[in-house]
Structures are given as C-alpha cells and as structure tokens.
Coordinates of C-alpha atoms and ligand atoms in Angstrom, one line a residue:
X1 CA -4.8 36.3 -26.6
X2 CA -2.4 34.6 -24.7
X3 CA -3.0 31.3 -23.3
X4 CA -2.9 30.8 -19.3
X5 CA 0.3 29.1 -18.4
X6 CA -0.1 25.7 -17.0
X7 CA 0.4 25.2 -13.1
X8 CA 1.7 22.5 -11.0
X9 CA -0.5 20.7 -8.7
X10 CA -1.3 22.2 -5.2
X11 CA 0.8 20.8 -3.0
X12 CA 3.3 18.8 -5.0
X13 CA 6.9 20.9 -5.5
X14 CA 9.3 21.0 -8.3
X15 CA 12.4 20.3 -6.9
X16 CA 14.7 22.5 -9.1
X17 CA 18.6 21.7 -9.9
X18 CA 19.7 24.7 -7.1
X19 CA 18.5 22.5 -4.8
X20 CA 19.2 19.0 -6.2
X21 CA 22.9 18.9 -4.9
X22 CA 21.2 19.1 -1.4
X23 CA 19.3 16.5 -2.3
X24 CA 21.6 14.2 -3.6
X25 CA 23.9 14.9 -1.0
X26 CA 21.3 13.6 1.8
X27 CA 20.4 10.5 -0.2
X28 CA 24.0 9.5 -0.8
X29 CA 24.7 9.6 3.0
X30 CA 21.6 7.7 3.8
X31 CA 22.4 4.7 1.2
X32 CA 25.6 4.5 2.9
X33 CA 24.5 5.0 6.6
X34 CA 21.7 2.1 5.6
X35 CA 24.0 -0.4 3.5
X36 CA 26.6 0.2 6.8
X37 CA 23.6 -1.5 9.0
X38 CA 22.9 -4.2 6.0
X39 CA 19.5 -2.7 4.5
X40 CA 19.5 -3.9 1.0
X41 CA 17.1 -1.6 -1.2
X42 CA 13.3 -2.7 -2.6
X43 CA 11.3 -1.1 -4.9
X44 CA 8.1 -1.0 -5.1
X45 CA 5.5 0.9 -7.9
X46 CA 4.1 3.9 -6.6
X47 CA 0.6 2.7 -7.2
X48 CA -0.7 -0.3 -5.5
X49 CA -4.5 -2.1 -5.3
X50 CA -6.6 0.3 -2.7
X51 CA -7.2 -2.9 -0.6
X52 CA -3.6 -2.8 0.2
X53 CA -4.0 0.4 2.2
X54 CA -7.1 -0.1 3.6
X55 CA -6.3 -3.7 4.8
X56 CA -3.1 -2.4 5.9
X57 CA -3.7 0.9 7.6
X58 CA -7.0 0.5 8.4
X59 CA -10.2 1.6 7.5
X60 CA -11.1 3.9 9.8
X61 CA -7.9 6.2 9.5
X62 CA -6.9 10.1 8.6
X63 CA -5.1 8.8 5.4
X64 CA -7.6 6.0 4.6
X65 CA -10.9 8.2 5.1
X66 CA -9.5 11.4 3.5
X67 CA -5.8 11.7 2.1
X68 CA -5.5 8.9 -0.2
X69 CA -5.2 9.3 -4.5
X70 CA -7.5 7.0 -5.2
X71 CA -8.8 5.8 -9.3
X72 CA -10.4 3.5 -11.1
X73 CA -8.3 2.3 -14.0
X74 CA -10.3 3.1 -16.9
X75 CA -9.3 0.3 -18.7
X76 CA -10.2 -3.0 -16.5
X77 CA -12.1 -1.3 -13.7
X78 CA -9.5 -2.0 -10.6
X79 CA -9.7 0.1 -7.8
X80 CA -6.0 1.4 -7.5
X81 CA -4.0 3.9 -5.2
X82 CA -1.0 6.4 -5.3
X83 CA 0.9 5.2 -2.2
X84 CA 0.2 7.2 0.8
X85 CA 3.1 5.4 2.3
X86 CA 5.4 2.6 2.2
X87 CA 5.0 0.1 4.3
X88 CA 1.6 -1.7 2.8
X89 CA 2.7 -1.8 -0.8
X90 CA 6.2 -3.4 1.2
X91 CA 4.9 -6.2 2.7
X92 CA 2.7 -6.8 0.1
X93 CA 6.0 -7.2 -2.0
X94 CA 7.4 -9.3 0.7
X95 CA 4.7 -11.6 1.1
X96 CA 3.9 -12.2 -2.7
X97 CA 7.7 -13.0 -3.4
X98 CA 8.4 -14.8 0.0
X99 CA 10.5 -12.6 0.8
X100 CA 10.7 -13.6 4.9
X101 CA 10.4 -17.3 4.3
X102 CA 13.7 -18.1 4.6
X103 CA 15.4 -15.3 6.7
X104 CA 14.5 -12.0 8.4
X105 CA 15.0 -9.4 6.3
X106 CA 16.4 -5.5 6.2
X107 CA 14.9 -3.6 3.6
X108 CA 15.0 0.2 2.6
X109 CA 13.0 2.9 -0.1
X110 CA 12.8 5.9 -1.1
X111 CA 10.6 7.7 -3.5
X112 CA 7.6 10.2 -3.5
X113 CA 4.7 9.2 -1.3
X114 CA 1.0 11.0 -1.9
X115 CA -1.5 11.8 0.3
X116 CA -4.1 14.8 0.4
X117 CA -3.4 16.5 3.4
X118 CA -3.8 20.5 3.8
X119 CA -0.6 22.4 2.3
X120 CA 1.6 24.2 4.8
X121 CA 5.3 24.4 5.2
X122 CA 6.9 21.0 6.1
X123 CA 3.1 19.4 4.4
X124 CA 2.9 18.4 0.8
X125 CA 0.8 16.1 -1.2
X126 CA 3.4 14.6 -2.6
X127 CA 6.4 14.4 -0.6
X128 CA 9.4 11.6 -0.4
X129 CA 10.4 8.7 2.4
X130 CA 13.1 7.4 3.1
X131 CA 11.1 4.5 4.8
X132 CA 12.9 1.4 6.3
X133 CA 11.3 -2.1 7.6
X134 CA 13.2 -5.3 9.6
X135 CA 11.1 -8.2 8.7
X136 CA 11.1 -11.3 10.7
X137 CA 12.5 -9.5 13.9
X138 CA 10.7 -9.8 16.9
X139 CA 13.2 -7.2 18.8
X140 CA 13.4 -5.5 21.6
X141 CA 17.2 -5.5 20.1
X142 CA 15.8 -4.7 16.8
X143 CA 13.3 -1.9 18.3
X144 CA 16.5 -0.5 20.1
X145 CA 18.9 -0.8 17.0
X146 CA 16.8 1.1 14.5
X147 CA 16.7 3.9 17.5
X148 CA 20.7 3.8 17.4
X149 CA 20.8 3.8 13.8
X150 CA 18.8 6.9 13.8
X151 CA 20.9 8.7 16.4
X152 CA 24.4 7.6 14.2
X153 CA 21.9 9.4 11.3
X154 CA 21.6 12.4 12.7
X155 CA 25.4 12.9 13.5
X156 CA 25.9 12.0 9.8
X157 CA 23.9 14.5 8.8
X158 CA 25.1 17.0 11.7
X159 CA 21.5 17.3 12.7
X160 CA 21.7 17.7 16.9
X161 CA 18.8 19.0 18.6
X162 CA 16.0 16.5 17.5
X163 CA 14.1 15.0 20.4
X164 CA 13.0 11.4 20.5
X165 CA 9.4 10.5 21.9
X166 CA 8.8 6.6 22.7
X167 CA 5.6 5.0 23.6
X168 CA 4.5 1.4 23.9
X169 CA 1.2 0.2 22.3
X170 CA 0.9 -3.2 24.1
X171 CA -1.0 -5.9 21.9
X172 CA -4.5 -6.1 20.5
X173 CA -6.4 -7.5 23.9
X174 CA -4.8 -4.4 26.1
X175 CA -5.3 -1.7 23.5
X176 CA -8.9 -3.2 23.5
X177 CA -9.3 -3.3 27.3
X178 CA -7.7 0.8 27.2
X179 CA -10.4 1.7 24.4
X180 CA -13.0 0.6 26.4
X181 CA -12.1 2.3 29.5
X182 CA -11.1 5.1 26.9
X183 CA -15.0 5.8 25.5
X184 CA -16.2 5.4 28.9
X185 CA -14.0 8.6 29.8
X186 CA -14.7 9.6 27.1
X187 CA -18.4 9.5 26.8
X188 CA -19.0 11.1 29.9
X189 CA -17.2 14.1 29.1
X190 CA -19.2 13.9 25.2
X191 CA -20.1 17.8 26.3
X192 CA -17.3 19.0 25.9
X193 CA -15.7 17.5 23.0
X194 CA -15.1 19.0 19.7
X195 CA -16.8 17.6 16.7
X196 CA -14.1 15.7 15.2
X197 CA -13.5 14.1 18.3
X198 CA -16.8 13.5 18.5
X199 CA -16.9 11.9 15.4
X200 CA -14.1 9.5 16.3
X201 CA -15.6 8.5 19.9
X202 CA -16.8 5.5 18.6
X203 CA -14.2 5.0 15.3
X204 CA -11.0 6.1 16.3
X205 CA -10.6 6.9 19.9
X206 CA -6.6 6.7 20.3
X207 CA -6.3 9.4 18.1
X208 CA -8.7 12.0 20.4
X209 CA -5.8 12.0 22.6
X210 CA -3.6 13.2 19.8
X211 CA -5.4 16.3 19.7
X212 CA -4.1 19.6 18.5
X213 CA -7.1 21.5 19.9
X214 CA -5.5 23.5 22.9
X215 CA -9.3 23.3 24.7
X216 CA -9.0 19.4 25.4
X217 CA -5.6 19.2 26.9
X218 CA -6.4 18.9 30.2
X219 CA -9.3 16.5 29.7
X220 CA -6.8 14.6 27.3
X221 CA -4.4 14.8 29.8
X222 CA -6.7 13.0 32.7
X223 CA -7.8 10.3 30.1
X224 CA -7.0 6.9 30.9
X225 CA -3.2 5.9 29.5
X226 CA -2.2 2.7 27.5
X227 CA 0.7 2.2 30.0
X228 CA -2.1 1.3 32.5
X229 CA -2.9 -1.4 30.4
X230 CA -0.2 -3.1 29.4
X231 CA 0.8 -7.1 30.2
X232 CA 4.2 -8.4 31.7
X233 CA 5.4 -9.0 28.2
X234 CA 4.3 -5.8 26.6
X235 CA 6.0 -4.0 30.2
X236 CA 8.9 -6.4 29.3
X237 CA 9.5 -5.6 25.5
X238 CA 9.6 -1.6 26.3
X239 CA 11.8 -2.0 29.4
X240 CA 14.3 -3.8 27.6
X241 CA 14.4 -1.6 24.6
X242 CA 15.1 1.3 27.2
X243 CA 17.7 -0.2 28.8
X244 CA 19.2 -0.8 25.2
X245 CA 18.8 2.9 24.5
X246 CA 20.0 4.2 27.9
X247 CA 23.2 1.9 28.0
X248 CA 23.9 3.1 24.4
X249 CA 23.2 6.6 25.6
X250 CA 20.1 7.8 23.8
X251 CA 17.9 10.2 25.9
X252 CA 13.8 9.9 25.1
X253 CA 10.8 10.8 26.9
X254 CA 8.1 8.5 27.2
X255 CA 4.8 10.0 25.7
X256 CA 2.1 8.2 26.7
X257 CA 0.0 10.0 24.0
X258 CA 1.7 9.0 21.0
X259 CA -0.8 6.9 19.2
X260 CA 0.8 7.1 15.5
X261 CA -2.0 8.1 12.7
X262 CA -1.9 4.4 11.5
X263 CA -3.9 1.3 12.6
X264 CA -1.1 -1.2 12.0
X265 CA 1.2 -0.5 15.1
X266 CA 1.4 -2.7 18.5
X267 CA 4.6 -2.5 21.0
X268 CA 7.6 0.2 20.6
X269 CA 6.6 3.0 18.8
X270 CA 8.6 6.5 18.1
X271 CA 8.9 9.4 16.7
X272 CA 11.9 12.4 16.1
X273 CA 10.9 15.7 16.3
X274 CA 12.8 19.0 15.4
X275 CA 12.1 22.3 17.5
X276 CA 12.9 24.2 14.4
X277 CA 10.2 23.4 11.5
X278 CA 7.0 24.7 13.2
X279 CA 4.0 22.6 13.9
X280 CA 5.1 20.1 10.9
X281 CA 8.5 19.3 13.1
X282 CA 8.2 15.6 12.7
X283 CA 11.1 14.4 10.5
X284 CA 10.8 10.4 11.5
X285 CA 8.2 8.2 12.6
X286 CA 7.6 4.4 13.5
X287 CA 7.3 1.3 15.0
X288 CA 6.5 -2.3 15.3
X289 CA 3.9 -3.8 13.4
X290 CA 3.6 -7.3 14.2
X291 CA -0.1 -8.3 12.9
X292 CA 0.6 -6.6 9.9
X293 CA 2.0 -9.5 7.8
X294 CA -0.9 -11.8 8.7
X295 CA -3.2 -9.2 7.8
X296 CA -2.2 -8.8 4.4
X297 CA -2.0 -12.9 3.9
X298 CA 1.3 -14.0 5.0
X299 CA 2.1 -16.0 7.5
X300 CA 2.3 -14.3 10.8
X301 CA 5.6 -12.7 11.5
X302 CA 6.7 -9.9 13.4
X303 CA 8.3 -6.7 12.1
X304 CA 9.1 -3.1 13.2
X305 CA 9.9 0.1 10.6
X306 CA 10.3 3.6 10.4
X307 CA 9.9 6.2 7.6
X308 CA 12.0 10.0 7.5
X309 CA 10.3 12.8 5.9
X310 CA 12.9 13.4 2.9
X311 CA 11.5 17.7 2.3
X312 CA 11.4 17.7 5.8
X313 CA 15.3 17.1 6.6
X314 CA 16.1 19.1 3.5
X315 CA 14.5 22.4 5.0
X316 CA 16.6 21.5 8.3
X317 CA 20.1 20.8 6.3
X318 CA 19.4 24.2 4.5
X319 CA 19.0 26.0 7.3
X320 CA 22.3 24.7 9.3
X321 CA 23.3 26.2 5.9
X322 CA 26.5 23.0 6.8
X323 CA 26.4 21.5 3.8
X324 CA 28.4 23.2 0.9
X325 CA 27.5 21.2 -2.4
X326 CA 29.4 22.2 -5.6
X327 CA 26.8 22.0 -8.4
X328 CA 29.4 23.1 -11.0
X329 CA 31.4 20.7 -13.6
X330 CA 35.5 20.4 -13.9
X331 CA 35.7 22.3 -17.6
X332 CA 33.8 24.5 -20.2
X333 CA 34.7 23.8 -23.8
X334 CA 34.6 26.8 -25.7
X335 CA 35.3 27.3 -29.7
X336 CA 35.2 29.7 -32.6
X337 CA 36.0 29.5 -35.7
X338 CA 35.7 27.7 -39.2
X339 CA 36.6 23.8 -38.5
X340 CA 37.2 24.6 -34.4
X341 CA 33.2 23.3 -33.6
X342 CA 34.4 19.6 -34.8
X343 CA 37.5 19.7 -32.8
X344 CA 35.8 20.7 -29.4
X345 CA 33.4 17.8 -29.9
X346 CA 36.5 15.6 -29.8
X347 CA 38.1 17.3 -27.1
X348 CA 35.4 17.5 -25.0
X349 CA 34.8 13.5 -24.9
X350 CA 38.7 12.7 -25.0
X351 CA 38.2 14.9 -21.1
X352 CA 35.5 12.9 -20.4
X353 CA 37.4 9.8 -21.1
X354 CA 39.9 10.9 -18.3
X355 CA 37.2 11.1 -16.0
X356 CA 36.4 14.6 -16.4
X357 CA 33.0 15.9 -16.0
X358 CA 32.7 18.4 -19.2
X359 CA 30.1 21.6 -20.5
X360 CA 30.2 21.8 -24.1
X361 CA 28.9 25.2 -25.5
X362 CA 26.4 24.5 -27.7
X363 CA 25.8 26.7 -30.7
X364 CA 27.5 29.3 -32.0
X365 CA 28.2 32.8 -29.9
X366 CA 31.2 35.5 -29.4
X367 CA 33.9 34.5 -27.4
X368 CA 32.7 37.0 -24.8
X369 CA 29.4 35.6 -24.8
X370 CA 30.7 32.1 -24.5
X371 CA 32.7 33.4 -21.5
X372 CA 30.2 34.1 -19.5
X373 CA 28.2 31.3 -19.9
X374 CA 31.4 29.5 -18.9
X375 CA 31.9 31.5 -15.4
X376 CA 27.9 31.2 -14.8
X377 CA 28.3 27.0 -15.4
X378 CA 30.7 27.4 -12.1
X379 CA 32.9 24.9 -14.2
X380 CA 36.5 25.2 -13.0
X381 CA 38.4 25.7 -15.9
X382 CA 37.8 27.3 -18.9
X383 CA 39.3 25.4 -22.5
X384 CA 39.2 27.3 -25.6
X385 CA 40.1 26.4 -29.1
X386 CA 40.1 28.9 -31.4
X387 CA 41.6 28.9 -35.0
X388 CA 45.0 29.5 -33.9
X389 CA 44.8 26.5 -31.4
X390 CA 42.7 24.6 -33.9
X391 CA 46.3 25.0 -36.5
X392 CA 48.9 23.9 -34.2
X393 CA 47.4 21.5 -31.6
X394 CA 47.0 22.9 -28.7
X395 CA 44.0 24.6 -26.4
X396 CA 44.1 27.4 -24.3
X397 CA 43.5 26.8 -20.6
X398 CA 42.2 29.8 -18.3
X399 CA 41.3 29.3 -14.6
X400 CA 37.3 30.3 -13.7
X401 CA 38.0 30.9 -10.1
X402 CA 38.5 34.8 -9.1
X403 CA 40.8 35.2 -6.3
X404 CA 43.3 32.5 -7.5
X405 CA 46.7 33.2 -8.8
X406 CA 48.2 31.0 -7.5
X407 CA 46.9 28.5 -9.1
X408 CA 47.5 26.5 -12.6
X409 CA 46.0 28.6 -15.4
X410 CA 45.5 31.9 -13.5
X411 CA 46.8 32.8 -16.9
X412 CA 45.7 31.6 -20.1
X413 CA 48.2 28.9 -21.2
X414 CA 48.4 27.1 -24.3
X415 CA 48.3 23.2 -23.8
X416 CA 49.2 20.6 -26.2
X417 CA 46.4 18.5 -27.0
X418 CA 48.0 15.0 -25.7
X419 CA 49.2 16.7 -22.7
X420 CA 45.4 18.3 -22.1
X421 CA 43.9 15.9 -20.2
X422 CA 46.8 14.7 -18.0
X423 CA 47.2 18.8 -17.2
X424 CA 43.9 19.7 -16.3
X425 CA 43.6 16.2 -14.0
X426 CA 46.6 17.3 -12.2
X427 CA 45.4 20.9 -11.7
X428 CA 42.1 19.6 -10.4
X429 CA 43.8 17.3 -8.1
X430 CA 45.8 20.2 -6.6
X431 CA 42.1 22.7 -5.9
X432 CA 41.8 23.6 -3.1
X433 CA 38.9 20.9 -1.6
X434 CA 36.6 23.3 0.1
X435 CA 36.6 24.9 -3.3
X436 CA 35.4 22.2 -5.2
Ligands
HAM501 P1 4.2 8.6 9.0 O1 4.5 9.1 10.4 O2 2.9 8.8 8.5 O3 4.7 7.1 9.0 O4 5.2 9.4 8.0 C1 6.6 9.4 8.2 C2 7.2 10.8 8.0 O5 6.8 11.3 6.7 C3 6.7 11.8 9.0 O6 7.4 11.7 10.2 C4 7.0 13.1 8.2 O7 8.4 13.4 8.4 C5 6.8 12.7 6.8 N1 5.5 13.2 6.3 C6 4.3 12.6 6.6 N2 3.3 13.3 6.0 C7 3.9 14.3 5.3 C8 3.4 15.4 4.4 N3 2.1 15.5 4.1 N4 4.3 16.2 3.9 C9 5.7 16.1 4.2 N5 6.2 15.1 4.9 C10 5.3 14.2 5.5 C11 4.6 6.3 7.9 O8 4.4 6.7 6.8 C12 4.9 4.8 8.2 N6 4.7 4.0 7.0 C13 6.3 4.7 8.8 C14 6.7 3.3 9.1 C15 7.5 2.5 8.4 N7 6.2 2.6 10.1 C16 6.7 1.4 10.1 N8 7.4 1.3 9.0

C-alpha cells in the first residue's frame, strides 16, 4: 500500500520558483529604497527567549495569549519562541550589543515571522516582514519621514490607491486616564457586549474598540476617544508630524480607533491599507515605541518602526500584473555525441566566465528532446555541439525566441569557439529589453 504523502503545515506556503522572480524583484527594490534613506540591515535568529515577546508586547495581547510558537528546548529546558514579529528580538539585539549608545540608529529585516492566527487569504502562520526601526529618534521628523518613505515606496513599487490611517496614542498617564473613563463606558453598556469583549473589559480595553463585530459599531463609535485625552506635548508631537505630511503632500485620515494589536506603542501610530485584498488589506503597520527600550533593559530611549506584510504586497504586485520578471537564463548548452559531453562542460563555464548565466543539459537525450527542454528553460539562445562542431571547433548558435528574425541566430550559425562568447554577449546586448 502506498504511503500518504507528507503535507506542509497549515498555514505556512511554499513559495515556488514561478513566483520567486516576483519576489526577488520586490526585495531588491526595497533594499535599495531602504539603503537610499540610510537603513543598514540586522539580523536577528528567528527564535528568541519567550520573555522577549511577552516583556515586549505585552502579556495580555492577541499574539502573546494565543498566536505565538512557543517550546521548550528539550535539551536545557529554556522557554524559547518562533518570532511573531520583529521588533522585540530587535531591540533585544540593540540593547545587548549597545547598539544606540553612541548614535541613533536606522535599521532594517526581513525574513519569515510566525504566529498562529486563523488561515485566510492575505493570513498565514508563517509569513515575511520587511520590518524597519529608527532608534534613538525622538521625532516628530522621524514619525513624519518614515510616512514619506513609505509613500516614495509605493510609487517604486507602482502601488497607488493604499490609504493611510494615523492615530496618536499620547503617553502612559493619558492612555491610563482614557482606560479608565473607557471601562466606565464600558461597564455600563456590559449588556450588550460580546464575549470577547467582554473578556477584554478588564485586560485589554483599547482593543474592544477595534472591533470587527458589525453589532458594536455604534456603541464603539460613542466610546470615549484617546484624542480627548491627550497632553500639550502629545497634541504637539501629532500636529507637527501632520504638518510634516501635509507640506510634503501626504493625504491621511485620523482614526481615532486605531489602537494597534501590540502593547508597546505610545504617540504617532499608522497604518496602510489596500481596498483591494479583502478584510486582510493591511499591508504596513507601526509606530513609536518609546518605553520599549527601557522595558527590555536599556537605557531609556525613544524609537518609532514599522513592519510591511511581504505575501501581502506580493498578491497586490500580481494582480497590477506591472511587473514583467524574466525567470529564464541567457543560453542552453546542448550536446551529443561520443567526446561532445566533455566539451560542453568546458563551454558552458568558459560563457559563464563572460558573465553569462548558463543551463547545462544534464544527461544524455535526443537532440529533439534536448530542444525542448531548451525552449521550456525560456533561455535565450540555444548552443549545440554535436560531433561535427566537436571536430572543427565551433558550436552552432540557434535563437529560442519565436517571432524574431530579425535577430542574431534566427538561423542556426556555426560559431568559432574563441569568438563564442564575445558573439553571444553582443547578441544579448542588442535583445530587445522588454524581452529579456
Ligand atoms: P503588525 O501590524 O502586527 O506590526 O504586522 C505588520 C504587517 O505584517 C501587517 O500590516 C500585515 O501586513 C502583516 N501581517 C501581520 N500578520 C499577518 C499574517 N498572519 N499573515 C500575513 N501577513 C501578516 C508588527 O509586527 C510590528 N512589529 C511593526 C512595527 C515595527 N512597529 C514598530 N516597529
């Protein structure tokens, strides 16, 4: 009997190589876009102590109480967790190699994050960030900068159409003063609550006015707002970082409602949204995070960060259907014949050495066979040595492309071998570029 195949995980994707060129497409243009705004790159390992995240996004959150990978290493007993996101594990980083003690700092990631959420489209379990901090900033030009840099994104990526929400959290003493008023409101509407916000009445009560449940909008709605709340200096921050925005042209809406689903957060925070993804249509989020340092044992320092959902983005690039990504290589070697195998092998690395990226066919086949396999590699040219090549020096170059005769090699040519390279370098130079 056969065995049952194995199966992936629930909720954590293969991402195959038709769609890596996408991929690598986006992350190319974000190392650029963040190295043109002096973001140097960190990496951190994907598994961190579990005190980390609960220290650092707080105990009494979504991802903390229910989403997080969480193990005991079998071997000394340490309670250890797959990242549910960045930002912890980066601070921890910063603080444990000083990282801010001498400057503020611009640092960027990427890399799959984990967390245990329900599958849909646009939610995985393990998904990538692109996430990005500013440590040692205490903005509002900072705030107000990562919102520009974010816009510039978008018309990198020719992404219009995403909407930018901005709140401000104030600091700990308002957001306690708003909590209070908050479960008052809240309490006396307990009735006709649903259980989970029931549940977080007491816990959590910021995120009750995140609801999704359409039958507490309008007592959502009439809840007391941070913005109520806030001091002259938090009022001051969020002015000034939308003046920046308005006099670099941004538009945002203010939602008053935008708590953020971790605990870390006080001031600016934001979020991108895209019309087109469903209910999952959040493709960045973030904000300032000043405690957050002295929480995890540095010395206090402010920052502010923001992570982009990498699948998410993806999904919206495909769609626009903008981005053409050639996946195939420059030549296919083929060969037959006695002594013609050990020729190709040379051949193939004497293109490489000229900078050409080169499919050697492996194994033995029929010319015809081995002619397919060239066209399906979507390699440009095809170079074949046979026998009769293989006895007086030469290969035989034959163009891939359909459609082209007008271009080198629309019929098979013979080549000498010292002139191969230099030929097949000049022919590529001369494609057409929205062919290649
Ligand atoms: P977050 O809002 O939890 O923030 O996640 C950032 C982005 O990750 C979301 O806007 C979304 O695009 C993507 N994302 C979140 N969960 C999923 C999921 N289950 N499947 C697919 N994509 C998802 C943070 O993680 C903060 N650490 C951001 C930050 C950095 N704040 C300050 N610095």
């Amino acid at each position: 009997m056969a065995k049952a195949a194995v199966a992936g995980v629930r909720g954590m994707n293969d991402v195959l190589p038709d769609e890596t060129p996408l991929w690598e497409w986006f992350e190319a243009r974000v190392a650029d876009w963040l190295r043109s705004y002096g973001y140097r790159q960190i990496r951190t390992p994907v598994v961190e102590h579990t005190e980390v995240f609960v220290k650092g996004i707080g105990e009494v959150t979504d991802i903390v109480e229910k989403e997080m990978y969480s193990f005991e290493d079998r071997l000394n007993g340490e309670q250890l967790t797959l990242r549910p996101e960045f930002t912890a594990g980066v601070v921890r980083a910063a603080i444990e190699h000083n990282l801010t003690y001498e400057a503020p700092r611009r640092l960027w990631s990427i890399g799959p994050v984990f967390r245990h959420e329900r599958p849909q489209r646009g939610r995985y379990r393990q998904f990538h960030q692109v996430n990005v901090e500013a440590l040692g900033f205490a903005g509002p030009d900072v705030d107000a900068e990562m919102i520009v840099m974010l816009a510039r994104l978008w018309r990198i990526l020719e992404l219009p159409g995403l909407r930018l929400e901005l709140n401000c959290l104030g600091q700990a003493d308002e957001r306690a003063a708003h909590r209070a008023d908050l479960i008052d409101y809240l309490r006396r509407h307990e009735t006709s609550l649903d259980a989970d916000a029931r549940r977080r009445l007491h816990s959590n009560p910021l995120r009750i006015l995140d609801t999704k449940n359409p039958a507490l909008q309008a007592l959502v709605a009439a809840a007391p707002h941070i913005s109520a709340y806030l001091g002259a200096d938090s009022r001051r921050h969020f002015e000034a970082v939308q003046s920046l925005l308005a006099a670099a042209g941004i538009g945002f809406a203010i939602n008053s409602r935008l708590v953020r689903g971790l605990d870390y957060y006080n001031l600016t925070v934001f979020e991108w949204i895209s019309g087109d993804l469903g209910s999952q249509g959040t493709v960045c989020g973030g904000g300032r995070y000043d405690p957050l340092i002295e929480r995890l044992g540095g010395r206090p320092t402010p920052a502010i960060g923001f992570a982009l959902g990498v699948e998410r983005l993806v999904d919206l690039l495909r769609a626009a259907g903008a981005v053409e990504v050639a996946a195939g290589c420059d030549v296919y070697v083929l060969h037959q014949g006695g002594g013609t195998q050990a020729r190709a092998f040379v051949v193939a690395e004497q293109l490489r050495d000229a900078g050409l990226d080169v499919i050697l066919h492996a194994g033995e086949a029929s010319l015809k066979s081995q002619m397919k396999k060239a066209d399906a590699s979507g390699a440009e040219y095809a170079v074949i040595i046979g026998e009769a090549e293989l006895a007086d020096g030469t290969a035989a170059v034959k163009s891939l492309r359909a459609g082209a005769s007008t271009r080198a090699f629309a019929q098979q040519t013979a080549v000498a071998l010292d002139r191969l390279a230099d030929s097949l370098v000049e022919a590529l130079a001369a494609t057409e570029p929205e062919l290649r």
